[in-house]
């Protein structure tokens, strides 16, 4: 069912050859309509699932999934690549099989504009109309908030590795090239950001690698938040147990953690970071930048006044700003739900069901969601936090006393994490 650009244009006929148009609204639709059409932009954790479940909910709905990349590299467990205990290939999947099986039309292309008035998206293949549009574009970065940060060059020197792929491998390479006794700096932005426990799991995996290969080295963490954002007690317990962490004396152990320490400036040439009061040099510097909704959400004018995230109705995931555009995954603000693959997957299913309900003139169904976030402490032990969420008076809230933290660090949590990852990747790709 997948189409490359050439076969897509061929498929839609000669009309598609007319590639210049005065505006999106007057551009003719390059894909002949077969009925009610939902276009999904982004085939990641949220997008692949919403496309698949729309077809499951109602096979009479035409679903077109547009994704930039032919191979999707999932972020969960990508921190393990840094410690050399997992490969990026194990995190990689393709969407073709899933699309063919469920009758999802798949186009590998990048959507560059949305005309909400004309209900069309535009990509290099041309303009495509929709009845409903779902955006699941993930994140973009607020680089401009860091003085001295050049988006074109700084990530090549101070990798963020906050989208799994070449950046992950670059950070790994830098760790491997660093001398024993070197300093690794990790900077964490103010929440909310993609994967609240992710930066702290990253610290564990860097520490695991250094403990095994470069034990004289140090990791200095600057966290813009007052404290570790998720599972704080369990992370500190893990750092103390395995990496000699001492809460009261940051000179001891491998990890020195500083809360309320917000990165304000970088000097890539000098390999230095600045938090307004201190200048810190590092041999490897992992700057995780502050984030916002993916670029296409900004272009579609569904990003809120804070210019960060998209406000949505928490039952249908329809934008509160633009009718018939739904936003799921990291790009949206989904109440108490975190920005995670687990949550994106759940939002996608709710969104698919409620779009099918709407297109069939039926009432929306109030959702409940589950989220579990696993974090590895070593290659063998992990911890988790879970929650159940419901919609109450228009807001997604965590159900009190449902879910909670894993009681301790243990091997069972690590095996749950691996099995969850296998399931989620299989659900996206088949
Ligand atoms: C280091 C790390 C560890 C993590 N660990 C976990 C974990 O253990 N558990 C967990 O639940 N979550 C984890 N996450 C979070 C998880 O990766 C994200 O929350 C999740 O991927 C969000 O899904 P999404 O659909 O919003 O975005 P994505 O999965 O990023 O998908 C977005 C897709 O949209 C495509 N796209 C964007 N713009 C366009 C466009 N204009 N046209 C066409 N295609 C476009 C992109 O190519 C991409 O494939 C982790 C994240 C990181 C960084």
Short mmCIF file of C-alpha atoms and ligand atoms in Angstrom, two decimals:
data_model
loop_
_atom_site.label_atom_id
_atom_site.label_comp_id
_atom_site.label_asym_id
_atom_site.label_seq_id
_atom_site.Cartn_x
_atom_site.Cartn_y
_atom_site.Cartn_z
CA UNK A 1 0.00 0.00 0.00
CA UNK A 2 3.00 2.32 0.37
CA UNK A 3 3.80 4.82 -2.33
CA UNK A 4 6.96 6.63 -3.18
CA UNK A 5 6.59 10.03 -4.72
CA UNK A 6 6.88 8.78 -8.30
CA UNK A 7 4.35 5.96 -7.97
CA UNK A 8 2.05 8.26 -6.03
CA UNK A 9 2.04 10.84 -8.83
CA UNK A 10 1.59 8.05 -11.39
CA UNK A 11 -1.26 6.65 -9.36
CA UNK A 12 -3.12 9.90 -9.21
CA UNK A 13 -2.76 10.55 -12.92
CA UNK A 14 -1.65 13.26 -15.26
CA UNK A 15 -3.28 16.03 -13.27
CA UNK A 16 -0.63 15.55 -10.62
CA UNK A 17 1.98 16.69 -13.12
CA UNK A 18 0.73 20.25 -12.73
CA UNK A 19 2.97 21.03 -9.79
CA UNK A 20 2.70 24.82 -9.66
CA UNK A 21 -0.40 26.40 -8.21
CA UNK A 22 -1.27 29.90 -7.12
CA UNK A 23 -2.33 28.85 -3.62
CA UNK A 24 -3.12 25.73 -1.67
CA UNK A 25 -6.82 26.47 -1.59
CA UNK A 26 -7.13 26.55 -5.38
CA UNK A 27 -4.74 23.62 -5.98
CA UNK A 28 -6.55 20.58 -7.24
CA UNK A 29 -6.53 17.41 -5.19
CA UNK A 30 -3.89 15.04 -6.57
CA UNK A 31 -5.47 12.02 -4.94
CA UNK A 32 -8.96 11.14 -6.24
CA UNK A 33 -11.41 10.82 -3.39
CA UNK A 34 -12.86 7.43 -2.62
CA UNK A 35 -15.08 8.65 0.20
CA UNK A 36 -14.61 10.28 3.57
CA UNK A 37 -10.92 10.92 4.00
CA UNK A 38 -8.71 11.31 7.05
CA UNK A 39 -5.14 12.46 6.44
CA UNK A 40 -2.60 11.65 9.17
CA UNK A 41 0.69 13.55 9.26
CA UNK A 42 3.53 11.73 11.02
CA UNK A 43 3.86 7.95 11.22
CA UNK A 44 5.48 7.71 14.65
CA UNK A 45 4.15 6.47 17.99
CA UNK A 46 0.87 8.37 17.61
CA UNK A 47 0.39 8.65 13.84
CA UNK A 48 0.93 5.02 12.85
CA UNK A 49 -1.56 3.90 15.49
CA UNK A 50 -4.27 6.45 14.69
CA UNK A 51 -4.09 5.49 11.00
CA UNK A 52 -4.34 1.77 11.74
CA UNK A 53 -7.15 2.08 14.31
CA UNK A 54 -9.20 4.42 12.12
CA UNK A 55 -9.33 1.63 9.54
CA UNK A 56 -10.18 -0.88 12.26
CA UNK A 57 -12.91 1.40 13.64
CA UNK A 58 -14.48 1.97 10.22
CA UNK A 59 -12.99 0.39 7.07
CA UNK A 60 -15.14 2.63 4.89
CA UNK A 61 -13.02 5.65 5.89
CA UNK A 62 -10.14 6.37 3.53
CA UNK A 63 -6.96 6.94 5.54
CA UNK A 64 -3.81 8.50 4.09
CA UNK A 65 -0.71 8.44 6.29
CA UNK A 66 2.07 10.85 5.29
CA UNK A 67 5.46 10.25 6.88
CA UNK A 68 8.82 11.86 6.04
CA UNK A 69 11.06 8.90 6.76
CA UNK A 70 10.98 5.37 5.36
CA UNK A 71 12.45 3.98 8.58
CA UNK A 72 11.10 5.02 11.94
CA UNK A 73 13.60 4.89 14.79
CA UNK A 74 11.78 4.72 18.11
CA UNK A 75 13.14 6.65 21.09
CA UNK A 76 12.18 4.31 23.99
CA UNK A 77 15.21 2.28 25.05
CA UNK A 78 17.45 4.37 22.74
CA UNK A 79 19.36 5.51 25.84
CA UNK A 80 20.55 1.91 26.14
CA UNK A 81 22.44 2.35 22.87
CA UNK A 82 24.76 4.76 24.70
CA UNK A 83 25.77 2.01 27.12
CA UNK A 84 26.30 -0.44 24.25
CA UNK A 85 23.58 -2.79 25.49
CA UNK A 86 21.12 -2.21 22.62
CA UNK A 87 21.43 -1.25 18.95
CA UNK A 88 19.46 1.37 17.04
CA UNK A 89 18.48 -1.36 14.55
CA UNK A 90 16.51 -3.00 17.35
CA UNK A 91 14.55 0.26 17.62
CA UNK A 92 13.86 0.59 13.89
CA UNK A 93 10.64 -0.30 12.08
CA UNK A 94 8.84 0.33 8.80
CA UNK A 95 5.16 1.01 8.22
CA UNK A 96 4.59 -0.71 4.86
CA UNK A 97 3.33 -4.03 6.21
CA UNK A 98 0.90 -2.40 8.62
CA UNK A 99 -0.39 -0.10 5.85
CA UNK A 100 -0.91 -2.95 3.39
CA UNK A 101 -2.64 -5.13 5.98
CA UNK A 102 -5.08 -2.47 7.14
CA UNK A 103 -5.66 -0.63 3.88
CA UNK A 104 -3.92 2.56 5.00
CA UNK A 105 -2.59 4.57 2.04
CA UNK A 106 1.00 5.44 2.85
CA UNK A 107 2.93 8.29 1.30
CA UNK A 108 6.56 9.00 2.15
CA UNK A 109 6.73 12.78 1.92
CA UNK A 110 6.91 15.84 4.16
CA UNK A 111 3.85 18.00 4.68
CA UNK A 112 4.98 21.60 4.38
CA UNK A 113 1.70 23.49 4.74
CA UNK A 114 -1.90 23.15 5.83
CA UNK A 115 -4.80 25.21 4.52
CA UNK A 116 -7.46 24.68 7.16
CA UNK A 117 -9.98 26.79 5.23
CA UNK A 118 -9.69 24.68 2.08
CA UNK A 119 -9.08 21.53 4.18
CA UNK A 120 -5.93 20.60 2.29
CA UNK A 121 -2.37 19.67 3.13
CA UNK A 122 0.52 20.26 0.80
CA UNK A 123 3.58 18.12 0.30
CA UNK A 124 6.03 17.77 -2.59
CA UNK A 125 3.63 15.43 -4.40
CA UNK A 126 0.96 18.14 -4.39
CA UNK A 127 -2.18 19.16 -2.52
CA UNK A 128 -4.36 16.59 -0.79
CA UNK A 129 -7.78 17.27 0.64
CA UNK A 130 -9.17 15.92 3.89
CA UNK A 131 -12.35 15.77 5.90
CA UNK A 132 -10.34 15.32 9.08
CA UNK A 133 -6.63 15.93 9.59
CA UNK A 134 -4.63 14.31 12.41
CA UNK A 135 -1.23 15.76 13.25
CA UNK A 136 1.25 13.65 15.22
CA UNK A 137 4.51 15.34 14.26
CA UNK A 138 6.34 14.93 17.57
CA UNK A 139 8.61 17.75 18.72
CA UNK A 140 10.65 20.66 17.50
CA UNK A 141 13.26 22.51 19.62
CA UNK A 142 13.29 26.00 21.15
CA UNK A 143 16.97 26.50 20.32
CA UNK A 144 16.48 30.26 20.29
CA UNK A 145 16.18 30.24 24.10
CA UNK A 146 19.85 29.22 24.42
CA UNK A 147 22.28 32.03 23.71
CA UNK A 148 25.09 31.04 21.35
CA UNK A 149 23.23 27.94 20.11
CA UNK A 150 23.47 27.57 16.33
CA UNK A 151 20.86 24.99 15.20
CA UNK A 152 22.96 24.17 12.14
CA UNK A 153 26.22 23.42 13.93
CA UNK A 154 25.81 23.08 17.71
CA UNK A 155 24.04 19.67 17.65
CA UNK A 156 27.03 18.26 15.79
CA UNK A 157 29.27 19.33 18.67
CA UNK A 158 26.89 19.07 21.62
CA UNK A 159 24.38 16.40 20.52
CA UNK A 160 20.91 16.42 22.02
CA UNK A 161 19.98 12.90 20.86
CA UNK A 162 16.35 13.71 21.68
CA UNK A 163 15.17 12.12 18.43
CA UNK A 164 16.72 8.68 18.21
CA UNK A 165 18.99 8.27 15.19
CA UNK A 166 22.30 9.80 14.07
CA UNK A 167 22.36 12.07 17.13
CA UNK A 168 22.25 9.02 19.42
CA UNK A 169 25.17 7.45 17.57
CA UNK A 170 27.12 10.73 17.66
CA UNK A 171 26.72 10.98 21.43
CA UNK A 172 27.78 7.36 21.80
CA UNK A 173 30.85 7.96 19.61
CA UNK A 174 31.82 11.01 21.69
CA UNK A 175 31.62 8.95 24.89
CA UNK A 176 33.76 6.25 23.33
CA UNK A 177 36.34 8.81 22.19
CA UNK A 178 36.52 10.57 25.56
CA UNK A 179 39.53 9.89 27.79
CA UNK A 180 39.10 8.16 31.15
CA UNK A 181 38.75 10.94 33.73
CA UNK A 182 36.77 13.16 31.37
CA UNK A 183 33.72 15.24 32.25
CA UNK A 184 30.31 14.59 30.67
CA UNK A 185 27.78 17.41 31.06
CA UNK A 186 24.05 16.74 30.67
CA UNK A 187 21.65 19.69 30.66
CA UNK A 188 17.91 19.16 31.15
CA UNK A 189 15.28 21.75 30.15
CA UNK A 190 12.30 22.95 32.15
CA UNK A 191 9.37 20.48 31.97
CA UNK A 192 7.20 19.73 30.08
CA UNK A 193 9.36 17.94 27.54
CA UNK A 194 9.29 14.63 25.61
CA UNK A 195 9.65 11.70 28.04
CA UNK A 196 9.87 13.13 31.58
CA UNK A 197 12.10 10.31 32.98
CA UNK A 198 14.20 10.12 29.76
CA UNK A 199 17.08 12.44 30.77
CA UNK A 200 17.59 10.59 34.06
CA UNK A 201 17.61 7.20 32.36
CA UNK A 202 20.19 8.69 30.01
CA UNK A 203 22.37 9.62 32.99
CA UNK A 204 22.15 5.97 34.15
CA UNK A 205 23.19 4.62 30.78
CA UNK A 206 26.10 7.05 30.43
CA UNK A 207 27.16 6.16 33.98
CA UNK A 208 26.94 2.44 33.19
CA UNK A 209 29.19 2.89 30.16
CA UNK A 210 31.70 5.02 32.08
CA UNK A 211 31.75 2.69 35.08
CA UNK A 212 32.70 -0.17 32.77
CA UNK A 213 35.13 1.62 30.49
CA UNK A 214 36.20 4.98 31.98
CA UNK A 215 35.65 4.77 35.75
CA UNK A 216 37.58 7.94 36.64
CA UNK A 217 35.11 10.07 34.69
CA UNK A 218 32.38 12.34 36.06
CA UNK A 219 28.85 13.26 34.93
CA UNK A 220 27.67 16.75 35.87
CA UNK A 221 23.94 17.31 35.50
CA UNK A 222 22.36 20.74 35.21
CA UNK A 223 18.62 20.40 35.59
CA UNK A 224 16.44 23.48 34.98
CA UNK A 225 13.83 21.84 37.21
CA UNK A 226 13.98 22.03 40.98
CA UNK A 227 14.23 18.25 41.24
CA UNK A 228 14.27 15.11 39.09
CA UNK A 229 10.98 15.34 37.18
CA UNK A 230 9.83 11.70 37.51
CA UNK A 231 10.65 8.76 39.81
CA UNK A 232 13.10 10.97 41.76
CA UNK A 233 13.48 8.63 44.74
CA UNK A 234 14.08 5.57 42.58
CA UNK A 235 16.62 7.33 40.39
CA UNK A 236 18.57 8.58 43.41
CA UNK A 237 18.44 5.09 44.90
CA UNK A 238 19.86 3.65 41.67
CA UNK A 239 22.59 6.28 41.44
CA UNK A 240 23.59 5.57 45.05
CA UNK A 241 23.51 1.80 44.65
CA UNK A 242 25.42 1.57 41.39
CA UNK A 243 27.25 4.82 40.70
CA UNK A 244 28.44 5.99 44.13
CA UNK A 245 26.10 8.98 44.23
CA UNK A 246 26.07 11.09 47.39
CA UNK A 247 23.20 13.54 47.74
CA UNK A 248 25.16 15.74 50.15
CA UNK A 249 28.57 15.68 48.50
CA UNK A 250 28.65 16.10 44.72
CA UNK A 251 32.41 15.47 44.61
CA UNK A 252 31.78 11.84 45.57
CA UNK A 253 30.68 9.20 43.06
CA UNK A 254 30.26 9.50 39.34
CA UNK A 255 27.13 11.68 39.19
CA UNK A 256 26.86 15.26 40.44
CA UNK A 257 23.26 16.45 40.16
CA UNK A 258 22.29 20.14 40.38
CA UNK A 259 18.60 21.15 40.35
CA UNK A 260 17.42 24.71 39.57
CA UNK A 261 20.30 24.99 37.15
CA UNK A 262 19.00 26.24 33.83
CA UNK A 263 21.25 26.36 30.80
CA UNK A 264 21.26 29.88 29.36
CA UNK A 265 24.23 29.93 27.00
CA UNK A 266 26.57 27.61 25.12
CA UNK A 267 30.01 28.14 23.65
CA UNK A 268 30.50 25.19 21.31
CA UNK A 269 34.06 26.23 20.39
CA UNK A 270 35.16 26.36 24.02
CA UNK A 271 33.02 23.27 24.89
CA UNK A 272 31.43 25.25 27.69
CA UNK A 273 27.94 25.83 29.07
CA UNK A 274 26.68 28.68 31.20
CA UNK A 275 23.76 28.87 33.64
CA UNK A 276 24.06 32.55 34.44
CA UNK A 277 26.19 32.02 37.53
CA UNK A 278 28.68 29.37 36.48
CA UNK A 279 30.68 28.52 33.37
CA UNK A 280 31.24 24.78 33.05
CA UNK A 281 33.55 23.02 30.63
CA UNK A 282 32.94 19.46 29.47
CA UNK A 283 34.61 16.86 27.29
CA UNK A 284 31.21 15.60 26.13
CA UNK A 285 28.20 17.89 26.41
CA UNK A 286 24.66 16.59 25.95
CA UNK A 287 22.38 19.63 25.70
CA UNK A 288 18.73 18.55 25.74
CA UNK A 289 17.03 21.72 24.45
CA UNK A 290 13.61 23.01 25.51
CA UNK A 291 10.91 21.78 23.15
CA UNK A 292 7.64 22.60 21.40
CA UNK A 293 5.21 20.93 19.01
CA UNK A 294 6.61 19.79 15.65
CA UNK A 295 6.94 22.46 12.96
CA UNK A 296 3.87 21.48 10.93
CA UNK A 297 1.67 22.11 14.00
CA UNK A 298 3.01 25.63 14.11
CA UNK A 299 2.36 26.06 10.38
CA UNK A 300 -1.19 24.75 10.81
CA UNK A 301 -1.81 27.41 13.50
CA UNK A 302 -2.84 24.86 16.10
CA UNK A 303 -0.12 25.80 18.59
CA UNK A 304 -1.40 27.73 21.61
CA UNK A 305 -0.56 31.31 22.53
CA UNK A 306 2.48 30.07 24.49
CA UNK A 307 3.86 28.98 21.10
CA UNK A 308 4.76 25.61 22.59
CA UNK A 309 2.04 22.97 22.58
CA UNK A 310 -1.35 22.41 20.93
CA UNK A 311 -4.46 22.77 22.99
CA UNK A 312 -7.01 20.03 22.21
CA UNK A 313 -10.42 18.87 23.31
CA UNK A 314 -9.43 16.03 25.61
CA UNK A 315 -12.11 13.65 24.37
CA UNK A 316 -11.77 14.01 20.59
CA UNK A 317 -8.24 15.47 20.44
CA UNK A 318 -9.62 18.09 18.06
CA UNK A 319 -7.72 21.35 18.19
CA UNK A 320 -9.44 24.01 20.25
CA UNK A 321 -8.18 26.52 17.70
CA UNK A 322 -8.83 24.98 14.29
CA UNK A 323 -11.83 22.82 13.42
CA UNK A 324 -11.29 19.35 11.93
CA UNK A 325 -7.61 19.26 12.84
CA UNK A 326 -6.78 16.80 15.62
CA UNK A 327 -3.42 16.73 17.39
CA UNK A 328 -2.05 13.77 19.32
CA UNK A 329 1.25 12.67 20.86
CA UNK A 330 3.99 14.95 22.12
CA UNK A 331 2.69 17.92 20.13
CA UNK A 332 -0.54 18.24 22.12
CA UNK A 333 -1.26 19.25 25.66
CA UNK A 334 -3.20 16.26 27.02
CA UNK A 335 -3.78 17.30 30.64
CA UNK A 336 -2.03 15.04 33.11
CA UNK A 337 -0.82 12.60 30.44
CA UNK A 338 2.93 12.76 29.90
CA UNK A 339 4.66 13.08 26.54
CA UNK A 340 5.44 9.41 25.97
CA UNK A 341 5.04 6.67 23.37
CA UNK A 342 2.71 4.90 25.78
CA UNK A 343 0.47 7.98 26.00
CA UNK A 344 0.69 8.77 22.26
CA UNK A 345 -0.46 5.22 21.53
CA UNK A 346 -3.44 5.60 23.87
CA UNK A 347 -4.35 9.07 22.56
CA UNK A 348 -4.19 7.69 19.01
CA UNK A 349 -6.74 4.97 19.75
CA UNK A 350 -9.11 7.40 21.47
CA UNK A 351 -8.73 9.90 18.64
CA UNK A 352 -9.34 7.23 15.96
CA UNK A 353 -12.47 5.96 17.67
CA UNK A 354 -13.90 9.43 18.18
CA UNK A 355 -13.16 10.57 14.63
CA UNK A 356 -15.04 7.48 13.39
CA UNK A 357 -17.87 8.31 15.78
CA UNK A 358 -18.05 11.90 14.49
CA UNK A 359 -17.87 10.94 10.81
CA UNK A 360 -20.73 8.50 11.44
CA UNK A 361 -22.84 11.09 13.27
CA UNK A 362 -22.47 9.32 16.60
CA UNK A 363 -21.65 10.65 20.06
CA UNK A 364 -18.10 10.95 21.33
CA UNK A 365 -16.91 8.31 23.79
CA UNK A 366 -15.21 9.56 26.96
CA UNK A 367 -11.75 8.06 27.21
CA UNK A 368 -9.67 6.44 29.87
CA UNK A 369 -5.93 6.04 29.35
CA UNK A 370 -3.08 4.06 30.84
CA UNK A 371 0.53 5.17 30.86
CA UNK A 372 3.60 3.29 32.07
CA UNK A 373 7.10 4.69 31.74
CA UNK A 374 10.01 2.33 32.32
CA UNK A 375 13.58 3.50 32.96
CA UNK A 376 16.67 1.38 33.05
CA UNK A 377 19.02 1.89 35.98
CA UNK A 378 21.60 -0.65 34.79
CA UNK A 379 21.46 -3.03 31.82
CA UNK A 380 19.61 -5.52 34.04
CA UNK A 381 17.43 -3.49 36.41
CA UNK A 382 14.72 -0.96 35.72
CA UNK A 383 12.03 1.05 37.52
CA UNK A 384 8.60 2.19 36.39
CA UNK A 385 5.83 4.67 37.04
CA UNK A 386 2.27 4.00 35.93
CA UNK A 387 -0.98 5.91 35.95
CA UNK A 388 -4.63 5.64 34.94
CA UNK A 389 -6.21 8.75 33.48
CA UNK A 390 -9.79 9.79 32.82
CA UNK A 391 -11.48 12.83 31.40
CA UNK A 392 -13.30 14.91 34.01
CA UNK A 393 -15.03 18.19 33.17
CA UNK A 394 -12.98 18.59 30.02
CA UNK A 395 -9.63 17.80 31.62
CA UNK A 396 -7.57 14.62 31.57
CA UNK A 397 -6.72 13.84 35.18
CA UNK A 398 -4.81 11.07 36.91
CA UNK A 399 -7.11 8.79 38.90
CA UNK A 400 -6.02 9.11 42.54
CA UNK A 401 -4.39 6.02 44.05
CA UNK A 402 -4.36 4.18 40.71
CA UNK A 403 -0.93 3.22 39.38
CA UNK A 404 2.20 4.36 41.19
CA UNK A 405 5.88 3.56 41.33
CA UNK A 406 7.55 0.18 41.09
CA UNK A 407 8.47 -0.83 44.64
CA UNK A 408 12.19 -1.01 43.87
CA UNK A 409 14.79 -1.40 41.13
CA UNK A 410 14.47 -4.90 39.70
CA UNK A 411 15.00 -7.23 36.81
CA UNK A 412 11.28 -7.88 36.31
CA UNK A 413 10.69 -4.21 35.42
CA UNK A 414 13.50 -4.47 32.85
CA UNK A 415 11.88 -7.50 31.25
CA UNK A 416 8.49 -5.72 31.25
CA UNK A 417 10.16 -2.78 29.49
CA UNK A 418 11.64 -4.98 26.77
CA UNK A 419 8.37 -6.80 26.23
CA UNK A 420 6.35 -3.55 26.12
CA UNK A 421 8.76 -2.18 23.52
CA UNK A 422 8.44 -5.30 21.40
CA UNK A 423 4.64 -5.04 21.58
CA UNK A 424 4.47 -1.36 20.74
CA UNK A 425 6.82 -1.73 17.76
CA UNK A 426 4.90 -4.73 16.51
CA UNK A 427 1.59 -2.86 16.90
CA UNK A 428 2.94 -0.01 14.78
CA UNK A 429 4.44 -2.17 12.05
CA UNK A 430 1.94 -5.00 11.49
C1 LIG B 1 15.67 9.25 24.93
C2 LIG B 1 14.18 9.02 24.91
C3 LIG B 1 13.66 7.93 25.58
C4 LIG B 1 12.28 7.72 25.57
N1 LIG B 1 11.78 6.64 26.26
C5 LIG B 1 10.45 6.43 26.29
C6 LIG B 1 9.93 5.30 27.00
O1 LIG B 1 10.67 4.50 27.59
N2 LIG B 1 8.59 5.14 27.01
C7 LIG B 1 7.73 5.98 26.36
O2 LIG B 1 6.51 5.74 26.41
N3 LIG B 1 8.19 7.06 25.69
C8 LIG B 1 9.53 7.31 25.63
N4 LIG B 1 10.02 8.40 24.94
C9 LIG B 1 9.09 9.39 24.35
C10 LIG B 1 8.56 9.01 22.97
O3 LIG B 1 9.61 8.78 22.07
C11 LIG B 1 7.65 10.10 22.42
O4 LIG B 1 6.79 10.54 23.42
C12 LIG B 1 6.83 9.58 21.23
O5 LIG B 1 7.68 9.21 20.19
C13 LIG B 1 5.82 10.62 20.76
O6 LIG B 1 5.13 10.16 19.63
P1 LIG B 1 4.68 11.20 18.50
O7 LIG B 1 3.84 10.44 17.53
O8 LIG B 1 4.16 12.42 19.11
O9 LIG B 1 6.07 11.62 17.80
P2 LIG B 1 7.12 10.71 17.05
O10 LIG B 1 7.10 9.33 17.52
O11 LIG B 1 8.41 11.47 17.11
O12 LIG B 1 6.63 10.70 15.54
C14 LIG B 1 6.58 11.86 14.78
C15 LIG B 1 6.71 11.46 13.30
O13 LIG B 1 6.21 12.50 12.49
C16 LIG B 1 7.03 12.63 11.36
N5 LIG B 1 6.82 14.00 10.86
C17 LIG B 1 6.99 15.16 11.56
N6 LIG B 1 6.65 16.21 10.81
C18 LIG B 1 6.23 15.71 9.61
C19 LIG B 1 5.75 16.32 8.43
N7 LIG B 1 5.62 17.64 8.31
N8 LIG B 1 5.42 15.51 7.38
C20 LIG B 1 5.55 14.17 7.46
N9 LIG B 1 6.01 13.55 8.58
C21 LIG B 1 6.33 14.30 9.63
C22 LIG B 1 8.42 12.32 11.87
O14 LIG B 1 9.28 11.90 10.82
C23 LIG B 1 8.15 11.21 12.88
O15 LIG B 1 8.26 9.93 12.30
C24 LIG B 1 11.41 8.62 24.89
C25 LIG B 1 11.95 9.72 24.22
C26 LIG B 1 13.34 9.92 24.24
C27 LIG B 1 13.90 11.10 23.50
#
